[in-house]
Structure formats: C-alpha cells, structure tokens
Amino acid sequence: MHKNHEELQLLQKQGEACLTNVTDFLKTFIANPISKIVRLEEELMFCKAYIEIQQLLFRNALTYEIDLSLDITLEKFVPHFSIYTLLENAIRHNHFTEESPLKIIIVTEGDYLKVINNLHPQKSMESPTGQGLLNLAELYRLLSGDEIHILQSKNYFTVHIKLFNNEAYPFEEAYIY
C-alpha cells in the first residue's frame, strides 16, 4: 500500500509538471506572432516545454540534447517558432520506439543553429508536403535574404538556420509588416 501511495505521488508530480509545461507552451504560442524575432534563449525555453510535453507521450522513445553556450543563447536571435517548427517536423515525420528512439540535437556551427535528428521515416504516413520547412524558408528569405540549409543523409536529417546578431536586429521585438 505504501508503494501505491508513492506511485500516486509521483504521478501527481508528473501531472503538475505536464500542466505547467502545457500552460507555458500555450501562453507563448497564443501571445506571440510568428513573425516576431526573439532572443534564442526565449525560443529554447518554449521548445523545451514542447519537447517535455512530447516526452510525456513518447517517454524514452524521444530524447534531445541542446549543446549551446549561454553567451550564444543571450546574444543571438531567431524568428519565433523557427526551432519549434524543426522539432515538430522531426517528431511528425519519424517513427520511433523505445528500442529505436528519435534523437534530436541542437547545436551551433558558426553563425548557424543546427537541428539534427536521426531518421526513422514513417512508413504509412501520407506523402509529406514539406509545407512547414517551406514556410520557414520563406520567412528567412523575407527577414534576411538568407536561405535555410536542409541536408538529408541515409541516417540523419539536418536543418541549418541563420542566427541573427544584435546588430542586425537591435530591438528585441521586430515584426514583419
């Protein structure tokens, strides 16, 4: 009986953490336009909440690693929802299990942020339209004239997106009109 009580307490804590993540995720999603430029730190907090919600669903079938210096996260900017789009793309278009997990890695390389995931393509999914990546590519062209770079090998899918400097976007909030 004591063990059941401990398990219930653990489930309650997990439920509270999930509710907090969902609340934070929805607040950010509703309150911010897609065209907003945000500090990388803010985008990563939003994305961590999203991934942690997904991890509650998929458990050990989904892992992630963010390997960025604090300086980068505080000094660089990205379009809001840009990293989220790449995470959602990886989760949506791959089949993964605890035996064959989806691994997502976020790192920087020069002035670019890379989101890398191993490939386990969905077998029964409708043909992907690529609309999310097309929209992200168009947003980058509009904001900076830069292209996103998409690389696919036999085992990995990688997208490079340009990090904006403070000098390029001196205001924390910039909008497309």
GROMACS .gro file of C-alpha atoms in nm:
model
  177
    1MET     CA    1   0.000   0.000   0.000
    2HIS     CA    2   0.289   0.236   0.076
    3LYS     CA    3   0.433   0.168  -0.270
    4ASN     CA    4   0.100   0.257  -0.435
    5HIS     CA    5   0.089   0.584  -0.240
    6GLU     CA    6   0.443   0.672  -0.360
    7GLU     CA    7   0.346   0.589  -0.719
    8LEU     CA    8   0.039   0.813  -0.692
    9GLN     CA    9   0.251   1.098  -0.555
   10LEU     CA   10   0.495   1.056  -0.844
   11LEU     CA   11   0.210   1.058  -1.097
   12GLN     CA   12   0.069   1.371  -0.933
   13LYS     CA   13   0.407   1.548  -0.961
   14GLN     CA   14   0.439   1.440  -1.325
   15GLY     CA   15   0.087   1.566  -1.394
   16GLU     CA   16   0.164   1.901  -1.233
   17ALA     CA   17   0.485   1.933  -1.437
   18CYS     CA   18   0.294   1.847  -1.755
   19LEU     CA   19   0.026   2.104  -1.679
   20THR     CA   20   0.292   2.370  -1.618
   21ASN     CA   21   0.462   2.285  -1.949
   22VAL     CA   22   0.134   2.289  -2.140
   23THR     CA   23   0.037   2.621  -1.981
   24ASP     CA   24   0.374   2.781  -2.061
   25PHE     CA   25   0.364   2.644  -2.415
   26LEU     CA   26   0.012   2.770  -2.484
   27LYS     CA   27   0.076   3.113  -2.331
   28THR     CA   28   0.378   3.161  -2.553
   29PHE     CA   29   0.202   3.021  -2.860
   30ILE     CA   30  -0.103   3.243  -2.822
   31ALA     CA   31   0.078   3.562  -2.719
   32ASN     CA   32   0.341   3.581  -2.994
   33PRO     CA   33   0.307   3.638  -3.367
   34ILE     CA   34   0.502   3.406  -3.595
   35SER     CA   35   0.691   3.696  -3.748
   36LYS     CA   36   0.839   3.810  -3.417
   37ILE     CA   37   1.216   3.794  -3.371
   38VAL     CA   38   1.310   3.661  -3.028
   39ARG     CA   39   1.622   3.602  -2.827
   40LEU     CA   40   1.745   3.244  -2.876
   41GLU     CA   41   1.707   3.186  -2.503
   42GLU     CA   42   1.331   3.258  -2.524
   43GLU     CA   43   1.283   3.029  -2.823
   44LEU     CA   44   1.471   2.748  -2.647
   45MET     CA   45   1.258   2.778  -2.332
   46PHE     CA   46   0.946   2.749  -2.548
   47CYS     CA   47   1.093   2.450  -2.732
   48LYS     CA   48   1.197   2.273  -2.412
   49ALA     CA   49   0.839   2.297  -2.287
   50TYR     CA   50   0.718   2.148  -2.617
   51ILE     CA   51   0.969   1.861  -2.609
   52GLU     CA   52   0.895   1.781  -2.247
   53ILE     CA   53   0.524   1.755  -2.330
   54GLN     CA   54   0.613   1.520  -2.615
   55GLN     CA   55   0.837   1.316  -2.384
   56LEU     CA   56   0.540   1.254  -2.157
   57LEU     CA   57   0.367   1.096  -2.455
   58PHE     CA   58   0.662   0.908  -2.602
   59ARG     CA   59   0.872   0.850  -2.287
   60ASN     CA   60   1.215   0.705  -2.370
   61ALA     CA   61   1.134   0.691  -2.741
   62LEU     CA   62   1.222   1.062  -2.770
   63THR     CA   63   1.546   1.217  -2.648
   64TYR     CA   64   1.701   1.556  -2.703
   65GLU     CA   65   2.023   1.742  -2.637
   66ILE     CA   66   2.083   2.115  -2.651
   67ASP     CA   67   2.452   2.199  -2.666
   68LEU     CA   68   2.471   2.579  -2.678
   69SER     CA   69   2.676   2.824  -2.477
   70LEU     CA   70   2.497   3.071  -2.253
   71ASP     CA   71   2.657   3.357  -2.449
   72ILE     CA   72   2.500   3.234  -2.774
   73THR     CA   73   2.154   3.198  -2.620
   74LEU     CA   74   2.166   3.551  -2.478
   75GLU     CA   75   2.327   3.728  -2.775
   76LYS     CA   76   2.161   3.570  -3.079
   77PHE     CA   77   1.809   3.594  -3.217
   78VAL     CA   78   1.584   3.374  -3.431
   79PRO     CA   79   1.233   3.405  -3.573
   80HIS     CA   80   0.984   3.286  -3.314
   81PHE     CA   81   0.864   2.929  -3.372
   82SER     CA   82   1.157   2.854  -3.607
   83ILE     CA   83   1.315   2.588  -3.384
   84TYR     CA   84   0.971   2.464  -3.280
   85THR     CA   85   0.890   2.407  -3.648
   86LEU     CA   86   1.201   2.192  -3.685
   87LEU     CA   87   1.123   1.990  -3.372
   88GLU     CA   88   0.765   1.934  -3.479
   89ASN     CA   89   0.890   1.829  -3.823
   90ALA     CA   90   1.124   1.568  -3.671
   91ILE     CA   91   0.855   1.425  -3.444
   92ARG     CA   92   0.584   1.424  -3.709
   93HIS     CA   93   0.780   1.261  -3.988
   94ASN     CA   94   0.957   0.984  -3.797
   95HIS     CA   95   0.852   0.654  -3.647
   96PHE     CA   96   1.026   0.587  -3.318
   97THR     CA   97   1.006   0.350  -3.025
   98GLU     CA   98   1.195   0.298  -2.701
   99GLU     CA   99   1.405   0.037  -2.884
  100SER     CA  100   1.473   0.277  -3.172
  101PRO     CA  101   1.436   0.628  -3.025
  102LEU     CA  102   1.424   0.960  -3.204
  103LYS     CA  103   1.725   1.169  -3.102
  104ILE     CA  104   1.717   1.543  -3.161
  105ILE     CA  105   2.031   1.751  -3.117
  106ILE     CA  106   2.051   2.132  -3.124
  107VAL     CA  107   2.398   2.283  -3.170
  108THR     CA  108   2.563   2.585  -3.329
  109GLU     CA  109   2.812   2.596  -3.612
  110GLY     CA  110   2.945   2.943  -3.680
  111ASP     CA  111   2.651   3.178  -3.732
  112TYR     CA  112   2.408   2.890  -3.778
  113LEU     CA  113   2.197   2.682  -3.547
  114LYS     CA  114   2.169   2.317  -3.647
  115VAL     CA  115   1.880   2.090  -3.556
  116ILE     CA  116   1.976   1.730  -3.624
  117ASN     CA  117   1.765   1.419  -3.590
  118ASN     CA  118   1.823   1.058  -3.674
  119LEU     CA  119   1.594   0.922  -3.946
  120HIS     CA  120   1.322   0.665  -3.891
  121PRO     CA  121   1.076   0.773  -4.163
  122GLN     CA  122   0.707   0.699  -4.113
  123LYS     CA  123   0.607   0.412  -4.339
  124SER     CA  124   0.230   0.460  -4.353
  125MET     CA  125   0.216   0.838  -4.348
  126GLU     CA  126   0.071   1.044  -4.629
  127SER     CA  127   0.328   1.195  -4.859
  128PRO     CA  128   0.490   1.481  -4.670
  129THR     CA  129   0.418   1.820  -4.820
  130GLY     CA  130   0.722   1.991  -4.670
  131GLN     CA  131   0.499   2.291  -4.601
  132GLY     CA  132   0.649   2.362  -4.258
  133LEU     CA  133   1.001   2.378  -4.399
  134LEU     CA  134   0.883   2.579  -4.700
  135ASN     CA  135   0.717   2.833  -4.470
  136LEU     CA  136   1.031   2.857  -4.257
  137ALA     CA  137   1.249   2.902  -4.566
  138GLU     CA  138   1.022   3.180  -4.692
  139LEU     CA  139   1.026   3.353  -4.353
  140TYR     CA  140   1.407   3.353  -4.356
  141ARG     CA  141   1.416   3.492  -4.710
  142LEU     CA  142   1.178   3.772  -4.608
  143LEU     CA  143   1.365   3.859  -4.289
  144SER     CA  144   1.724   3.841  -4.406
  145GLY     CA  145   1.758   3.720  -4.761
  146ASP     CA  146   1.924   3.408  -4.618
  147GLU     CA  147   1.833   3.052  -4.704
  148ILE     CA  148   1.788   2.768  -4.461
  149HIS     CA  149   2.001   2.465  -4.545
  150ILE     CA  150   1.847   2.119  -4.542
  151LEU     CA  151   2.070   1.814  -4.554
  152GLN     CA  152   1.949   1.456  -4.555
  153SER     CA  153   2.175   1.154  -4.542
  154LYS     CA  154   2.087   0.789  -4.503
  155ASN     CA  155   2.072   0.820  -4.124
  156TYR     CA  156   2.024   1.189  -4.040
  157PHE     CA  157   1.816   1.493  -4.123
  158THR     CA  158   1.976   1.830  -4.051
  159VAL     CA  159   1.849   2.184  -4.091
  160HIS     CA  160   2.076   2.490  -4.054
  161ILE     CA  161   1.912   2.822  -3.974
  162LYS     CA  162   2.091   3.156  -3.954
  163LEU     CA  163   2.129   3.316  -3.612
  164PHE     CA  164   2.069   3.690  -3.614
  165ASN     CA  165   2.306   3.926  -3.431
  166ASN     CA  166   2.201   4.206  -3.200
  167GLU     CA  167   2.343   4.450  -3.454
  168ALA     CA  168   2.125   4.313  -3.732
  169TYR     CA  169   1.813   4.334  -3.517
  170PRO     CA  170   1.887   4.582  -3.236
  171PHE     CA  171   1.537   4.566  -3.093
  172GLU     CA  172   1.421   4.257  -2.911
  173GLU     CA  173   1.088   4.280  -3.088
  174ALA     CA  174   1.090   4.316  -3.465
  175TYR     CA  175   0.786   4.246  -3.680
  176ILE     CA  176   0.726   4.191  -4.048
  177TYR     CA  177   0.456   4.414  -4.192
   0.00000   0.00000   0.00000
